[in-house]
Structures are given as C-alpha cells and as structure tokens.
CSV table of C-alpha atoms in Angstrom, one decimal:
chain,number,residue,atom,x,y,z
H,77,UNK,CA,7.3,6.1,-13.1
H,78,UNK,CA,6.9,7.7,-9.7
H,79,UNK,CA,8.4,6.2,-6.5
H,80,UNK,CA,7.3,6.1,-2.9
H,81,UNK,CA,8.6,4.5,0.3
H,82,UNK,CA,6.4,2.6,2.9
H,83,UNK,CA,7.4,2.7,6.6
H,84,UNK,CA,5.9,1.4,9.8
H,85,UNK,CA,5.4,4.2,12.4
H,86,UNK,CA,7.7,2.7,15.0
H,87,UNK,CA,8.9,5.1,17.7
H,88,UNK,CA,10.5,7.4,17.7
H,89,UNK,CA,8.4,9.3,15.2
H,90,UNK,CA,11.4,11.5,14.5
H,91,UNK,CA,13.0,8.6,12.8
H,92,UNK,CA,10.0,8.2,10.4
H,93,UNK,CA,10.2,11.9,9.6
H,94,UNK,CA,13.9,11.7,9.0
H,95,UNK,CA,13.5,8.8,6.5
H,96,UNK,CA,10.7,10.6,4.7
H,97,UNK,CA,12.8,13.7,4.3
H,98,UNK,CA,15.7,11.6,3.0
H,99,UNK,CA,13.3,9.9,0.5
H,100,UNK,CA,12.2,13.3,-0.8
H,101,UNK,CA,15.8,14.4,-1.1
H,102,UNK,CA,16.5,11.2,-3.2
H,103,UNK,CA,13.7,12.0,-5.6
H,104,UNK,CA,10.8,10.0,-4.1
H,105,UNK,CA,7.4,11.7,-4.5
H,106,UNK,CA,5.3,9.6,-2.1
H,107,UNK,CA,5.6,8.8,1.6
H,108,UNK,CA,3.4,6.0,2.8
H,109,UNK,CA,3.0,4.3,6.2
H,110,UNK,CA,1.2,1.3,7.7
H,111,UNK,CA,-2.0,2.2,9.6
H,112,UNK,CA,-2.4,-0.2,12.5
H,113,UNK,CA,-2.5,2.2,15.5
H,114,UNK,CA,-2.4,-0.7,18.0
H,115,UNK,CA,0.8,-2.2,16.6
H,116,UNK,CA,2.5,1.2,15.8
H,117,UNK,CA,2.1,4.8,16.5
H,118,UNK,CA,-0.7,6.9,15.2
H,119,UNK,CA,0.2,7.8,11.6
H,120,UNK,CA,-1.9,10.9,11.0
H,121,UNK,CA,-0.2,12.7,13.9
H,122,UNK,CA,3.1,12.0,12.2
H,123,UNK,CA,1.9,13.0,8.8
H,124,UNK,CA,1.6,16.6,10.0
H,125,UNK,CA,5.3,16.6,11.0
H,126,UNK,CA,6.4,15.0,7.7
H,127,UNK,CA,4.4,17.5,5.6
H,128,UNK,CA,5.9,20.4,7.6
H,129,UNK,CA,9.4,19.2,7.1
H,130,UNK,CA,9.2,18.3,3.4
H,131,UNK,CA,8.2,20.5,0.4
H,132,UNK,CA,6.3,18.4,-2.0
H,133,UNK,CA,6.1,14.8,-0.7
H,134,UNK,CA,2.6,13.3,-0.8
H,135,UNK,CA,1.7,11.3,2.2
H,136,UNK,CA,-0.9,8.7,3.2
H,137,UNK,CA,-1.7,5.3,4.7
H,138,UNK,CA,-1.0,2.1,2.9
H,139,UNK,CA,-3.6,1.2,3.9
H,140,UNK,CA,-6.3,2.5,6.2
H,141,UNK,CA,-9.7,0.8,6.5
H,142,UNK,CA,-13.4,1.7,7.0
H,143,UNK,CA,-13.6,-0.1,10.3
H,144,UNK,CA,-11.0,1.6,12.3
H,145,UNK,CA,-11.9,5.3,12.0
H,146,UNK,CA,-15.1,7.3,11.9
H,147,UNK,CA,-15.5,8.3,8.3
H,148,UNK,CA,-16.3,12.0,9.1
H,149,UNK,CA,-13.2,12.1,11.3
H,150,UNK,CA,-11.1,10.5,8.6
H,151,UNK,CA,-12.3,13.0,6.0
H,152,UNK,CA,-11.7,15.9,8.2
H,153,UNK,CA,-8.2,14.8,9.1
H,154,UNK,CA,-7.2,14.5,5.4
H,155,UNK,CA,-9.0,17.8,4.6
H,156,UNK,CA,-7.2,19.6,7.4
H,157,UNK,CA,-3.8,18.4,6.3
H,158,UNK,CA,-4.6,19.4,2.7
H,159,UNK,CA,-5.7,22.8,3.8
H,160,UNK,CA,-2.5,23.3,5.8
H,161,UNK,CA,-0.1,21.9,3.3
H,162,UNK,CA,-1.7,22.2,-0.1
H,163,UNK,CA,-3.4,18.9,-1.1
H,164,UNK,CA,-0.5,16.7,-0.4
H,165,UNK,CA,-2.3,13.6,0.9
H,166,UNK,CA,-3.6,10.5,-0.6
H,167,UNK,CA,-5.8,7.8,1.0
H,168,UNK,CA,-4.8,4.2,0.5
H,169,UNK,CA,-7.6,2.0,1.7
H,170,UNK,CA,-8.5,-1.7,1.9
H,171,UNK,CA,-10.8,-4.1,3.8
H,172,UNK,CA,-8.6,-4.2,6.9
H,173,UNK,CA,-6.1,-6.8,8.0
H,174,UNK,CA,-3.8,-6.1,11.0
H,175,UNK,CA,-5.7,-3.0,12.2
H,176,UNK,CA,-8.9,-5.0,12.3
H,177,UNK,CA,-7.7,-8.4,13.5
H,178,UNK,CA,-5.6,-7.2,16.5
H,179,UNK,CA,-8.8,-5.6,17.9
H,180,UNK,CA,-11.0,-8.6,17.1
H,181,UNK,CA,-12.7,-7.3,14.0
H,182,UNK,CA,-13.2,-9.1,10.7
H,183,UNK,CA,-12.2,-7.3,7.5
H,184,UNK,CA,-14.8,-4.9,6.1
H,185,UNK,CA,-17.1,-5.9,3.2
H,186,UNK,CA,-16.3,-4.6,-0.2
H,187,UNK,CA,-19.6,-2.6,-0.2
H,188,UNK,CA,-18.4,-0.9,3.0
H,189,UNK,CA,-15.1,0.0,1.4
H,190,UNK,CA,-16.9,1.3,-1.6
H,191,UNK,CA,-19.2,3.5,0.5
H,192,UNK,CA,-16.3,4.7,2.7
H,193,UNK,CA,-14.3,5.8,-0.4
H,194,UNK,CA,-17.1,7.8,-1.8
H,195,UNK,CA,-18.1,9.4,1.6
H,196,UNK,CA,-14.5,10.3,2.6
H,197,UNK,CA,-13.6,11.7,-0.8
H,198,UNK,CA,-16.8,13.8,-1.1
H,199,UNK,CA,-16.4,15.2,2.4
H,200,UNK,CA,-12.7,15.9,2.0
H,201,UNK,CA,-13.4,17.7,-1.3
H,202,UNK,CA,-16.2,19.8,0.2
H,203,UNK,CA,-19.3,18.0,-1.1
H,204,UNK,CA,-22.3,17.0,1.0
H,205,UNK,CA,-23.0,13.4,2.0
H,206,UNK,CA,-25.6,11.5,3.9
H,207,UNK,CA,-24.3,9.9,7.1
H,208,UNK,CA,-26.8,8.1,9.4
H,209,UNK,CA,-29.7,9.6,7.5
H,210,UNK,CA,-28.2,13.1,8.1
H,211,UNK,CA,-26.8,15.6,5.6
H,212,UNK,CA,-23.2,16.3,6.4
H,213,UNK,CA,-20.7,18.7,4.8
H,214,UNK,CA,-17.4,20.2,5.9
H,215,UNK,CA,-18.2,23.9,5.3
H,216,UNK,CA,-14.7,25.1,5.6
H,217,UNK,CA,-13.2,23.0,2.8
H,218,UNK,CA,-12.1,25.2,-0.2
H,219,UNK,CA,-10.4,23.6,-3.2
H,220,UNK,CA,-9.8,20.3,-1.4
H,221,UNK,CA,-8.7,17.2,-3.3
H,222,UNK,CA,-8.3,13.7,-2.1
H,223,UNK,CA,-7.6,10.6,-4.2
H,224,UNK,CA,-8.8,7.2,-2.9
H,225,UNK,CA,-6.5,4.3,-3.9
H,226,UNK,CA,-7.8,0.9,-3.1
H,227,UNK,CA,-5.8,-2.2,-2.4
H,228,UNK,CA,-7.0,-5.7,-3.3
H,229,UNK,CA,-6.2,-9.0,-4.9
H,230,UNK,CA,-9.5,-10.9,-5.6
H,231,UNK,CA,-11.9,-10.6,-8.6
H,232,UNK,CA,-14.6,-8.7,-6.6
H,233,UNK,CA,-12.1,-6.3,-5.0
H,234,UNK,CA,-10.5,-5.6,-8.4
H,235,UNK,CA,-14.0,-5.0,-9.8
H,236,UNK,CA,-14.6,-2.5,-7.0
H,237,UNK,CA,-11.3,-0.7,-7.7
H,238,UNK,CA,-12.2,-0.4,-11.4
H,239,UNK,CA,-15.6,0.9,-10.8
H,240,UNK,CA,-15.0,3.3,-7.9
H,241,UNK,CA,-11.3,4.0,-7.0
H,242,UNK,CA,-8.9,6.7,-8.2
H,243,UNK,CA,-6.0,4.4,-7.9
H,244,UNK,CA,-5.1,0.7,-7.5
H,245,UNK,CA,-2.5,-0.6,-5.0
H,246,UNK,CA,-1.1,-4.1,-5.6
H,247,UNK,CA,1.0,-5.3,-2.8
H,248,UNK,CA,3.2,-7.6,-4.8
H,249,UNK,CA,5.8,-7.1,-7.5
H,250,UNK,CA,5.3,-10.3,-9.5
H,251,UNK,CA,4.7,-9.3,-13.1
H,252,UNK,CA,2.3,-12.1,-13.8
H,253,UNK,CA,0.1,-11.2,-10.9
H,254,UNK,CA,0.4,-7.5,-11.9
H,255,UNK,CA,-0.7,-8.2,-15.4
H,256,UNK,CA,-3.8,-10.1,-14.2
H,257,UNK,CA,-4.8,-7.7,-11.6
H,258,UNK,CA,-4.3,-4.6,-13.7
H,259,UNK,CA,-6.2,-6.2,-16.5
H,260,UNK,CA,-9.1,-6.9,-14.2
H,261,UNK,CA,-9.2,-3.4,-12.9
H,262,UNK,CA,-9.1,-1.9,-16.4
H,263,UNK,CA,-11.8,-4.2,-17.7
H,264,UNK,CA,-14.1,-3.3,-14.7
H,265,UNK,CA,-13.4,0.4,-15.4
H,266,UNK,CA,-14.4,0.1,-19.1
H,267,UNK,CA,-17.5,-1.8,-18.2
H,268,UNK,CA,-18.5,0.9,-15.8
H,269,UNK,CA,-17.9,3.6,-18.4
H,270,UNK,CA,-14.8,5.0,-16.8
H,271,UNK,CA,-11.4,5.7,-18.4
H,272,UNK,CA,-9.1,2.9,-17.4
H,273,UNK,CA,-6.1,5.2,-18.0
H,274,UNK,CA,-7.4,7.5,-15.3
H,275,UNK,CA,-6.8,4.9,-12.6
H,276,UNK,CA,-3.3,5.2,-11.1
H,277,UNK,CA,-1.5,1.9,-10.7
H,278,UNK,CA,0.8,1.5,-7.7
H,279,UNK,CA,2.8,-1.6,-7.0
H,280,UNK,CA,4.1,-1.9,-3.5
H,281,UNK,CA,6.7,-4.4,-2.4
H,282,UNK,CA,9.9,-4.7,-0.4
H,283,UNK,CA,13.2,-3.8,-2.1
H,284,UNK,CA,16.7,-4.6,-0.9
H,285,UNK,CA,19.7,-3.6,-3.0
H,286,UNK,CA,22.8,-5.8,-2.5
H,287,UNK,CA,24.7,-8.9,-3.5
H,288,UNK,CA,23.9,-11.4,-0.7
H,289,UNK,CA,20.6,-12.9,-2.0
H,290,UNK,CA,20.4,-15.5,0.8
H,291,UNK,CA,20.5,-12.8,3.4
H,292,UNK,CA,18.1,-10.6,1.5
H,293,UNK,CA,15.6,-13.4,1.2
H,294,UNK,CA,15.6,-14.0,5.0
H,295,UNK,CA,15.1,-10.2,5.6
H,296,UNK,CA,12.2,-10.0,3.2
H,297,UNK,CA,10.4,-13.4,3.8
H,298,UNK,CA,7.9,-11.6,6.1
H,299,UNK,CA,6.3,-10.1,3.0
H,300,UNK,CA,5.1,-13.4,1.7
H,301,UNK,CA,3.5,-14.0,5.1
H,302,UNK,CA,1.7,-10.6,5.0
H,303,UNK,CA,0.4,-11.2,1.5
H,304,UNK,CA,-0.6,-14.7,2.6
H,305,UNK,CA,-3.1,-13.3,5.1
H,306,UNK,CA,-5.1,-11.9,2.2
H,307,UNK,CA,-4.5,-14.9,0.0
H,308,UNK,CA,-5.9,-17.2,2.7
H,309,UNK,CA,-9.1,-15.2,2.6
H,310,UNK,CA,-9.2,-15.5,-1.2
H,311,UNK,CA,-8.8,-19.3,-1.0
H,312,UNK,CA,-11.5,-19.5,1.6
H,313,UNK,CA,-13.8,-17.5,-0.6
H,314,UNK,CA,-13.0,-18.9,-4.1
H,315,UNK,CA,-11.2,-22.2,-3.5
H,316,UNK,CA,-7.7,-23.3,-4.4
H,317,UNK,CA,-8.7,-23.8,-8.0
H,318,UNK,CA,-10.9,-20.6,-8.3
H,319,UNK,CA,-10.4,-17.6,-10.6
H,320,UNK,CA,-7.4,-16.2,-8.6
H,321,UNK,CA,-4.1,-17.2,-10.4
H,322,UNK,CA,-2.2,-20.0,-8.9
H,323,UNK,CA,0.9,-17.9,-8.9
H,324,UNK,CA,-0.7,-16.1,-6.0
H,325,UNK,CA,-2.4,-18.9,-4.1
H,326,UNK,CA,-0.3,-22.1,-4.3
H,327,UNK,CA,2.3,-21.1,-1.8
H,328,UNK,CA,0.1,-20.8,1.2
H,329,UNK,CA,-0.7,-24.6,1.4
H,330,UNK,CA,1.7,-25.0,4.3
H,331,UNK,CA,0.5,-21.9,6.1
H,332,UNK,CA,-0.5,-22.6,9.7
H,333,UNK,CA,-1.6,-19.3,11.2
H,334,UNK,CA,-0.1,-15.9,11.8
H,335,UNK,CA,1.1,-13.9,14.8
H,336,UNK,CA,0.5,-10.1,14.3
H,337,UNK,CA,3.0,-9.3,17.0
H,338,UNK,CA,5.7,-9.8,14.3
H,339,UNK,CA,3.6,-8.3,11.4
H,340,UNK,CA,5.8,-6.7,8.6
H,341,UNK,CA,9.1,-7.4,10.4
H,342,UNK,CA,12.2,-9.3,9.3
H,343,UNK,CA,12.5,-12.6,11.1
H,344,UNK,CA,8.7,-13.1,11.5
H,345,UNK,CA,8.4,-16.7,12.8
H,346,UNK,CA,5.0,-17.1,11.1
H,347,UNK,CA,6.5,-17.0,7.6
H,348,UNK,CA,8.6,-20.1,7.5
H,349,UNK,CA,6.2,-21.5,5.0
H,350,UNK,CA,7.2,-18.9,2.4
H,351,UNK,CA,9.6,-20.4,-0.2
H,352,UNK,CA,12.5,-18.5,-1.7
H,353,UNK,CA,10.7,-18.5,-5.1
H,354,UNK,CA,7.9,-16.4,-3.6
H,355,UNK,CA,10.3,-13.9,-2.1
H,356,UNK,CA,12.1,-13.6,-5.4
H,357,UNK,CA,8.8,-13.1,-7.3
H,358,UNK,CA,7.0,-10.8,-4.8
H,359,UNK,CA,10.0,-8.6,-3.9
H,360,UNK,CA,12.9,-6.9,-5.6
H,361,UNK,CA,16.3,-8.3,-4.6
H,362,UNK,CA,19.9,-8.3,-5.9
H,363,UNK,CA,22.0,-5.5,-7.3
H,364,UNK,CA,20.5,-2.3,-8.8
H,365,UNK,CA,20.4,-3.6,-12.4
H,366,UNK,CA,18.1,-6.4,-11.3
H,367,UNK,CA,15.7,-3.9,-9.7
H,368,UNK,CA,15.8,-1.7,-12.8
H,369,UNK,CA,15.0,-4.7,-15.1
H,370,UNK,CA,12.0,-5.7,-13.0
H,371,UNK,CA,10.7,-2.1,-12.7
H,372,UNK,CA,10.9,-1.7,-16.5
H,373,UNK,CA,8.9,-4.8,-16.9
H,374,UNK,CA,6.3,-3.5,-14.5
H,375,UNK,CA,6.2,-0.1,-16.2
H,376,UNK,CA,5.5,-1.8,-19.5
H,377,UNK,CA,2.4,-3.4,-17.8
H,378,UNK,CA,1.2,0.1,-16.9
H,379,UNK,CA,2.5,0.6,-13.4
H,380,UNK,CA,2.7,4.3,-12.6
H,381,UNK,CA,4.3,4.1,-9.1
H,382,UNK,CA,6.6,1.7,-7.3
H,383,UNK,CA,6.5,2.0,-3.5
H,384,UNK,CA,9.3,0.4,-1.6
H,385,UNK,CA,8.6,-1.3,1.8
H,386,UNK,CA,11.7,-0.5,3.8
H,387,UNK,CA,11.6,-3.1,6.6
H,388,UNK,CA,15.1,-4.7,6.6
H,389,UNK,CA,18.5,-4.1,8.0
H,390,UNK,CA,19.9,-1.8,5.3
H,391,UNK,CA,17.1,0.7,4.8
H,392,UNK,CA,19.3,3.7,4.3
H,393,UNK,CA,21.6,1.9,1.9
H,394,UNK,CA,18.7,0.7,-0.2
H,395,UNK,CA,17.1,4.2,-0.2
H,396,UNK,CA,20.4,5.7,-1.3
H,397,UNK,CA,21.0,3.1,-4.0
H,398,UNK,CA,17.5,3.8,-5.4
H,399,UNK,CA,18.1,7.5,-5.4
H,400,UNK,CA,21.5,7.3,-7.2
H,401,UNK,CA,21.1,4.2,-9.4
H,402,UNK,CA,17.4,3.3,-9.9
H,403,UNK,CA,15.3,6.4,-10.1
H,404,UNK,CA,17.4,8.1,-12.8
H,405,UNK,CA,16.7,5.1,-15.1
H,406,UNK,CA,12.9,5.1,-14.5
H,407,UNK,CA,11.7,8.6,-13.8
H,408,UNK,CA,10.3,10.1,-17.0
C-alpha cells in the first residue's frame, strides 16, 4: 500500500512545502492538496515549490473540477510541471463542491467530468483534442504522462470512474462503503471491457494517532460534514432508500445546511449533526495498532493507497507516528 497526505493550502505556503518534505522523508509517496482557490491559496503555484524541494513525491489536487479552470490551461499546467520535474503529478478530479459553491456554481455534470478527464489527459500527454470545434494540441509535450483519478460516491459517478478514470478516490475509510464502491467501479470497468485491476484505488480520510478518542473525534468531526455535502446530493437524486448504502446516507437526517467558511476545519459549527459513530467509521482514530488494523482491512478490499487528511491539532505527531509505526507494517 502507498501513502499520501492531504493538506489545505493555508498561508504561509512555506508551511505546506515543509509538511510535504517531511512526508516524503517519512516514506509517503503522494502529496495532495485541496483545490478551492477562494478558500485557500492557489495550489498549482505551490506544487512547483513542493516538486523543487522533494525528489520523488507525486503531487496533485484532491480534488480539482471541470468548472473552475479552463481545460487547456489545466492540461498545460500539469504538462509543464511534468516536463520540469519528470511526470510527478496526478490529477484528482470530481464534480466540484467547495470550489464551485463558494462562487455560486452548481457541481458539474458527470458527462462534463468525463469529457474533462479525457481532454486534459490527452493534451497533457501530447495528443490532439477538439475544443470548441477547434483542433488543439500542446506541441511541446514529449513523453508526458498524467493519470486522472476521479472521486465519487453515487452509482452513476462510480460507473463513470470504472469506464473512464485511471484511479478512484473514495473520501471515506469505512470498509463497508469501500467494499461497495470498489465493487461498483470494478463491475463498471469489466462491463466497459477495461481491466478492473488497472484502476488505482485510493481511500482518503483523516487520521489522528493518539489515546484520547473523545478529543480526536471532536478534531475530526468536520469530515463527516464535508462528506455530508456529497451525500445530501445523493439523497436528493436517489432518495433515502435508493441504491446508495444506508451506511453512507442515514447520518445526514439532522443536517441543516453548511457554512463553507469553516470547510475542512476542526471545530466546524456546521457538523454538530455528525455522530461519534460516523467519525469512528469514516476516519482513523486511536493508537497506531488500530490504524494498522483498519488499513489492513482496506488493503484486503483492494485499496492501493491511503491518503491522510491532516487537519487537526497534532499533524506533525500523527505524520511521525505513521512514518515510524504504520508505514513499515503496510508498505510492500
């Protein structure tokens, strides 16, 4: 199993670079960031500095969206970074949550996500595409490579992943939800004539190593609220008794809205509806052996990478604990 960290690009950017360097030193292979450039600083500017100050770390957004960036600019940015640093980027992409809603946009359609993935990948790898009825190619790309990893929860999104994406990002560490979503992605891949084993599976969730479970739950309750934004969309589309597992949908019954000013942060006042059970299921808490046990369970389900959200009050301590106690047990 590979490991990554996920950070918000809060100023100063030097702090983000420092944490990414520390992660590489601890054995992590991926460095991800949020991509909501109104709420945080512009991540692609910071990627350049991270890549310059690390030797092999792969960086990318978790996740960007088709509606916030021109597709040709997105592709050129990835391709430029890859040309400078040797194909060390990956594009995590989804329909758009915070980056869209804070500027008054709805999430993109799945068809738009599909088309964006194909267009950006082709351009970044040097192939010609059609944009606005015009043939477009980046003529300077030589040997470029860019994988597109798509995030999603619902049946139609999972079908899109299986049919078109290079990787699947599940933002939730619940094994039951992982089993259902991974199965749906693989079934869609088979039906489309693709190799299910060729799709990288990444589970992303907050992790906090320590003994004080009550404190950890309060620090990580924000995650249930963030996931709840996507779940609310699923319930609106499919209904509370639809095809999405109740392990994912039941807990949002008491949800009453969401304030993006506190998005992804400990103490988010919009997440009081999230019960302890959801925090325990969606996140990794407790001492290191508890993390190892959950990760081994996820690995058995086919998870290739675990990406830690580090938004709590002991980020460095948890990063160090993973490097010294967890990664040695899981890295092949």
